[in-house]
Amino acid sequence: MITELGGFAMVAAIALCVEALFGYPNSVFARIGHPVTWIGAVISWADARWNRASMSHGRRRLAGLGMVVALVGGAIGSGLLVWVAVSYLPWVVGALVAGVLASSLLAQRSLHDHVAAVASGLEMGGLEGGREAVSHIVGRDPTSLDEAAVCRAAIESLSENFSDGVVAPLFWLVIGGLPGGLAYKAVNTADSMVGHLTEKHRDFGWAAARLDDVVNLPASRLTAVLVVGAAALMPGSNGRAAWRAMLRDAGKHRSPNAGWPEAAMAGALGLRLAGPRAYQGEMVDDAYMGDGRTEATAVDIRQALSVYRAACGVQLAVVIALAALLVVMAV
């Protein structure tokens, strides 16, 4: 039965392999969209109707909490319906179907491709090519970035989104199957859409932002450890420096989670990431991650991607080993 914990891990391993090989096909997206776009449509609907300027701060915060509860409940319910349906299939068939469906919750291939596009943009189109490519993956104004800043932004995005877009949904897939993975994506999508410290969303997005911090806490630490391990394996990167930077700098980041993978990657590459930077015209005074050079290049992006691929490989091996162990224990 794929409803057992070993089944969860096996489905997660299948999902990793499917997503790495095929990603989320554009033809499928054009026809039916993506789970994140479905969740996003619900959030947009709730934001338009439940988050009105005429409401008091307390009521807006309560409305935001209600949205998160309804959203997570709906995600878990939808996941349970699918999980129950595939549990009636033969074990192997059910695991494959569930794995293919679960692959839509991961973003390891698309993350790699988007970050690699920044390196390619710099190599083929110079600074303007890099700015254009990085504008698709970061929220800061690309016109204010020089070449080194473009490279650092791409590496920071790779590090943080490895946690949010790959390790975290995988972690909750292993823990809770499709219901767990969908619940995580609901929380993470809500945080990305309304969890901002703007006048409009400071109260309405409070619950989404706080819950996102909690559900990402284990994955951010796991991601950092994966980066450290991968850096120790890959020529041109430094596992010991990654470990030192992680322990020294991660807690200084304004985010309780983003600093862990960013600091580990900074140490691995001998860079200094994060620090003060502008988002939508406003300066964010953040601590530096790592104590290396700030003059990053496209070569550093390529090296970061090598570390990322190795970390994804280590992650897959761990999940497969965990699935095998749990299956054997259940026999």
Coordinates of C-alpha atoms in Angstrom, one line a residue:
M1 CA 0.0 0.0 0.0
I2 CA 1.4 3.4 -0.9
T3 CA -0.4 4.9 2.1
E4 CA 2.4 3.6 4.3
L5 CA 5.4 5.9 5.2
G6 CA 7.7 3.9 3.0
G7 CA 5.3 4.5 0.1
F8 CA 5.4 8.2 0.8
A9 CA 9.2 8.2 0.4
M10 CA 9.1 6.0 -2.8
V11 CA 6.5 8.4 -4.3
A12 CA 8.8 11.3 -3.4
A13 CA 11.7 9.6 -5.1
I14 CA 9.7 8.9 -8.3
A15 CA 8.6 12.5 -8.3
L16 CA 12.2 13.7 -8.1
C17 CA 13.2 11.6 -11.0
V18 CA 10.2 12.5 -13.2
E19 CA 10.6 16.2 -12.5
A20 CA 14.4 16.1 -13.2
L21 CA 13.8 14.4 -16.5
F22 CA 10.7 16.2 -17.8
G23 CA 10.0 19.2 -15.6
Y24 CA 6.4 20.5 -16.0
P25 CA 5.7 20.4 -19.7
N26 CA 4.6 23.6 -21.3
S27 CA 1.8 21.8 -23.2
V28 CA 0.3 20.6 -19.9
F29 CA 0.6 24.1 -18.4
A30 CA -1.2 25.6 -21.4
R31 CA -4.1 23.1 -21.1
I32 CA -4.7 22.9 -17.4
G33 CA -2.3 25.3 -15.6
H34 CA -0.3 24.2 -12.6
P35 CA -1.2 23.5 -8.9
V36 CA 0.4 26.8 -8.0
T37 CA -1.7 28.7 -10.4
W38 CA -4.8 27.0 -9.1
I39 CA -3.9 27.8 -5.5
G40 CA -2.9 31.4 -6.6
A41 CA -6.3 31.9 -8.1
V42 CA -8.0 31.1 -4.8
I43 CA -5.7 33.4 -2.9
S44 CA -6.3 36.2 -5.4
W45 CA -10.1 35.7 -5.0
A46 CA -9.8 35.8 -1.2
D47 CA -7.5 38.8 -1.2
A48 CA -9.9 40.8 -3.4
R49 CA -13.0 40.0 -1.2
W50 CA -11.6 39.5 2.3
N51 CA -8.9 42.1 2.5
R52 CA -10.5 45.5 2.3
A53 CA -9.0 48.8 3.3
S54 CA -12.2 49.7 5.3
M55 CA -11.6 46.7 7.7
S56 CA -9.7 47.2 10.9
H57 CA -6.2 45.7 11.4
G58 CA -7.6 43.0 13.6
R59 CA -10.3 41.9 11.2
R60 CA -7.8 41.8 8.3
R61 CA -5.5 39.7 10.3
L62 CA -8.4 37.4 11.2
A63 CA -9.5 37.2 7.6
G64 CA -6.0 36.3 6.5
L65 CA -5.9 33.5 9.1
G66 CA -9.2 32.2 7.9
M67 CA -7.9 32.2 4.3
V68 CA -4.9 30.2 5.3
V69 CA -6.9 27.6 7.3
A70 CA -9.4 27.2 4.4
L71 CA -6.6 27.0 1.9
V72 CA -4.6 24.4 3.8
G73 CA -7.7 22.4 4.6
G74 CA -8.7 22.4 0.9
A75 CA -5.2 21.4 -0.2
I76 CA -5.1 18.5 2.3
G77 CA -8.6 17.4 1.3
S78 CA -7.8 17.4 -2.4
G79 CA -4.6 15.5 -1.7
L80 CA -6.4 12.9 0.3
L81 CA -9.0 12.4 -2.5
V82 CA -6.2 11.7 -5.0
W83 CA -4.2 9.6 -2.5
V84 CA -7.2 7.4 -1.7
A85 CA -8.0 7.0 -5.5
V86 CA -4.5 5.8 -6.4
S87 CA -4.3 3.6 -3.3
Y88 CA -6.8 1.3 -5.1
L89 CA -4.4 0.7 -7.9
P90 CA -1.7 -2.0 -7.8
W91 CA 1.2 -0.8 -5.7
V92 CA 3.6 -0.1 -8.5
V93 CA 1.1 1.5 -10.7
G94 CA -0.3 3.6 -7.8
A95 CA 3.2 4.7 -6.8
L96 CA 4.0 5.8 -10.4
V97 CA 0.8 7.7 -10.8
A98 CA 1.2 9.4 -7.5
G99 CA 4.8 10.2 -8.3
V100 CA 4.0 11.8 -11.6
L101 CA 1.3 13.9 -9.9
A102 CA 3.6 14.8 -7.1
S103 CA 6.4 15.9 -9.5
S104 CA 4.3 19.0 -10.2
L105 CA 5.0 20.2 -6.7
L106 CA 8.8 20.2 -7.3
A107 CA 10.9 22.8 -9.2
Q108 CA 14.4 21.4 -9.4
R109 CA 14.6 21.4 -13.2
S110 CA 12.9 24.7 -13.8
L111 CA 15.1 26.3 -11.1
H112 CA 18.2 25.0 -12.7
D113 CA 17.2 26.2 -16.1
H114 CA 16.2 29.7 -14.9
V115 CA 19.5 30.2 -13.1
A116 CA 21.5 28.8 -16.0
A117 CA 19.8 31.3 -18.2
V118 CA 21.4 34.1 -16.2
A119 CA 24.9 32.7 -16.8
S120 CA 24.1 32.2 -20.5
G121 CA 22.6 35.7 -20.7
L122 CA 25.8 37.2 -19.3
E123 CA 28.0 35.1 -21.6
M124 CA 26.1 35.8 -24.8
G125 CA 24.4 39.1 -24.2
G126 CA 26.6 40.9 -21.6
L127 CA 25.2 42.8 -18.7
E128 CA 21.9 43.5 -20.4
G129 CA 21.4 39.9 -21.2
G130 CA 22.1 39.0 -17.6
R131 CA 19.8 41.6 -16.3
E132 CA 17.0 40.4 -18.5
A133 CA 17.4 36.8 -17.4
V134 CA 17.7 37.6 -13.7
S135 CA 14.6 39.7 -13.7
H136 CA 12.6 36.5 -14.1
I137 CA 13.8 35.0 -10.8
V138 CA 14.4 37.9 -8.4
G139 CA 12.2 40.8 -7.1
R140 CA 14.9 43.5 -7.1
D141 CA 15.2 46.1 -9.9
P142 CA 17.6 44.5 -12.4
T143 CA 18.6 48.0 -13.9
S144 CA 20.3 48.8 -10.6
L145 CA 22.5 45.7 -10.7
D146 CA 26.0 45.5 -12.1
E147 CA 27.4 42.2 -13.4
A148 CA 28.6 41.0 -10.1
A149 CA 25.3 41.9 -8.4
V150 CA 23.4 40.0 -11.2
C151 CA 25.6 37.0 -10.5
R152 CA 25.1 37.2 -6.7
A153 CA 21.3 37.6 -7.1
A154 CA 21.2 34.5 -9.3
I155 CA 23.2 32.4 -6.8
E156 CA 21.1 33.7 -3.9
S157 CA 17.9 32.8 -5.7
L158 CA 19.3 29.3 -6.5
S159 CA 20.1 28.8 -2.8
E160 CA 16.9 30.0 -1.4
N161 CA 14.6 28.4 -4.0
F162 CA 16.4 25.1 -3.6
S163 CA 15.0 25.1 -0.1
D164 CA 11.5 26.5 -0.9
G165 CA 11.0 24.9 -4.3
V166 CA 12.6 21.5 -4.0
V167 CA 13.7 20.4 -0.5
A168 CA 10.7 21.7 1.4
P169 CA 7.9 20.2 -0.8
L170 CA 9.9 17.0 -1.0
F171 CA 10.2 16.9 2.8
W172 CA 6.4 17.3 3.3
L173 CA 5.8 14.7 0.6
V174 CA 7.9 12.2 2.5
I175 CA 6.1 13.1 5.8
G176 CA 2.6 13.4 4.5
G177 CA 2.3 12.1 0.9
L178 CA 0.3 14.2 -1.6
P179 CA -1.8 15.9 1.1
G180 CA 1.4 17.0 2.9
G181 CA 3.0 18.3 -0.3
L182 CA -0.1 20.2 -1.5
A183 CA -0.5 21.7 2.0
Y184 CA 3.1 23.0 1.8
K185 CA 2.6 24.5 -1.6
A186 CA -0.6 26.2 -0.4
V187 CA 1.2 27.9 2.5
N188 CA 4.3 28.8 0.4
T189 CA 2.2 30.3 -2.4
A190 CA 0.1 32.3 0.0
D191 CA 3.3 33.7 1.6
S192 CA 4.7 34.6 -1.8
M193 CA 1.5 36.4 -2.8
V194 CA 0.3 38.2 0.4
G195 CA 3.1 37.6 3.0
H196 CA 4.6 41.1 2.4
L197 CA 5.2 43.9 4.8
T198 CA 3.2 46.4 2.7
E199 CA 0.2 48.4 3.9
K200 CA -2.2 46.2 2.0
H201 CA -0.8 42.8 3.2
R202 CA 0.9 43.5 6.5
D203 CA -2.2 42.2 8.4
F204 CA -3.9 40.0 5.9
G205 CA -0.7 38.1 5.1
W206 CA 0.5 37.8 8.6
A207 CA -0.7 34.2 9.2
A208 CA 0.7 33.1 5.8
A209 CA 4.1 34.6 6.5
R210 CA 4.4 33.1 10.0
L211 CA 3.2 29.7 9.0
D212 CA 5.6 29.7 6.0
D213 CA 8.5 30.4 8.4
V214 CA 7.5 27.4 10.4
V215 CA 6.9 24.9 7.6
N216 CA 10.2 25.9 5.9
L217 CA 12.3 25.6 9.1
P218 CA 13.3 21.9 8.8
A219 CA 13.9 22.1 5.0
S220 CA 16.1 25.2 5.2
R221 CA 18.5 23.4 7.5
L222 CA 18.4 20.2 5.4
T223 CA 19.1 22.2 2.3
A224 CA 22.2 23.8 3.9
V225 CA 23.5 20.4 4.9
L226 CA 22.9 19.1 1.4
V227 CA 24.9 22.1 0.0
V228 CA 27.7 21.5 2.5
G229 CA 27.8 17.8 1.5
A230 CA 27.7 18.6 -2.2
A231 CA 30.5 21.2 -1.9
A232 CA 32.7 18.6 -0.2
L233 CA 32.2 16.3 -3.3
M234 CA 32.5 18.8 -6.1
P235 CA 35.9 20.1 -7.4
G236 CA 36.1 23.9 -7.1
S237 CA 34.0 24.2 -4.0
N238 CA 34.8 24.0 -0.3
G239 CA 32.7 21.9 2.1
R240 CA 34.5 23.0 5.2
A241 CA 34.1 26.7 4.3
A242 CA 30.4 26.1 3.6
W243 CA 30.0 24.5 7.0
R244 CA 31.8 27.4 8.8
A245 CA 29.8 30.1 6.9
M246 CA 26.5 28.3 7.6
L247 CA 27.2 28.1 11.4
R248 CA 28.5 31.7 11.6
D249 CA 26.2 33.6 9.3
A250 CA 22.8 31.9 8.9
G251 CA 21.3 33.3 12.1
K252 CA 22.2 36.8 11.0
H253 CA 19.8 36.8 8.0
R254 CA 16.6 38.7 8.4
S255 CA 14.8 35.6 7.3
P256 CA 14.8 32.7 9.8
N257 CA 15.3 30.2 6.9
A258 CA 16.8 31.8 3.9
G259 CA 20.2 32.4 5.5
W260 CA 20.9 28.7 5.9
P261 CA 21.2 27.7 2.3
E262 CA 22.6 31.1 1.3
A263 CA 25.4 31.1 3.8
A264 CA 26.3 27.5 3.0
M265 CA 26.5 28.3 -0.8
A266 CA 28.5 31.5 -0.1
G267 CA 31.0 29.5 1.9
A268 CA 31.1 26.8 -0.7
L269 CA 32.0 29.2 -3.5
G270 CA 34.2 31.6 -1.5
L271 CA 31.7 34.5 -2.0
R272 CA 29.9 37.1 0.1
L273 CA 26.2 37.0 -0.6
A274 CA 23.1 39.0 0.6
G275 CA 23.9 42.2 2.4
P276 CA 22.2 45.6 1.8
R277 CA 20.2 45.6 -1.5
A278 CA 17.2 47.3 -3.1
Y279 CA 13.8 45.7 -3.5
Q280 CA 11.2 47.7 -5.5
G281 CA 13.1 50.9 -4.7
E282 CA 13.5 50.3 -1.0
M283 CA 16.8 49.4 0.6
V284 CA 16.9 46.2 2.7
D285 CA 19.7 46.3 5.2
D286 CA 20.5 42.6 5.5
A287 CA 23.7 40.9 6.9
Y288 CA 26.3 39.4 4.6
M289 CA 26.4 35.6 4.2
G290 CA 30.0 34.4 3.8
D291 CA 33.2 36.4 4.0
G292 CA 34.6 35.9 0.5
R293 CA 34.7 38.1 -2.6
T294 CA 31.8 40.1 -3.8
E295 CA 32.9 40.2 -7.5
A296 CA 31.0 37.2 -8.6
T297 CA 31.0 36.1 -12.3
A298 CA 29.1 33.8 -14.6
V299 CA 31.7 31.2 -13.7
D300 CA 30.5 31.3 -10.1
I301 CA 26.9 30.8 -11.3
R302 CA 28.0 27.7 -13.2
Q303 CA 29.9 26.4 -10.1
A304 CA 26.8 27.0 -7.9
L305 CA 24.8 25.0 -10.4
S306 CA 27.3 22.2 -10.2
V307 CA 26.9 22.2 -6.4
Y308 CA 23.2 22.3 -6.8
R309 CA 23.1 19.3 -9.1
A310 CA 25.3 17.3 -6.8
A311 CA 23.0 18.2 -3.9
C312 CA 20.0 17.1 -5.8
G313 CA 21.8 13.8 -6.5
V314 CA 22.6 13.3 -2.8
Q315 CA 19.0 14.2 -1.9
L316 CA 17.7 11.5 -4.3
A317 CA 20.0 8.9 -2.9
V318 CA 18.9 9.7 0.7
V319 CA 15.2 9.5 -0.2
I320 CA 15.6 6.2 -2.1
A321 CA 17.6 4.8 0.9
L322 CA 14.9 6.0 3.3
A323 CA 12.1 4.4 1.2
A324 CA 14.0 1.1 1.0
L325 CA 14.6 1.1 4.8
L326 CA 11.0 1.8 5.6
V327 CA 9.7 -0.8 3.2
V328 CA 12.0 -3.4 4.7
M329 CA 11.0 -2.4 8.2
A330 CA 7.3 -2.7 7.3
V331 CA 7.7 -6.3 6.0

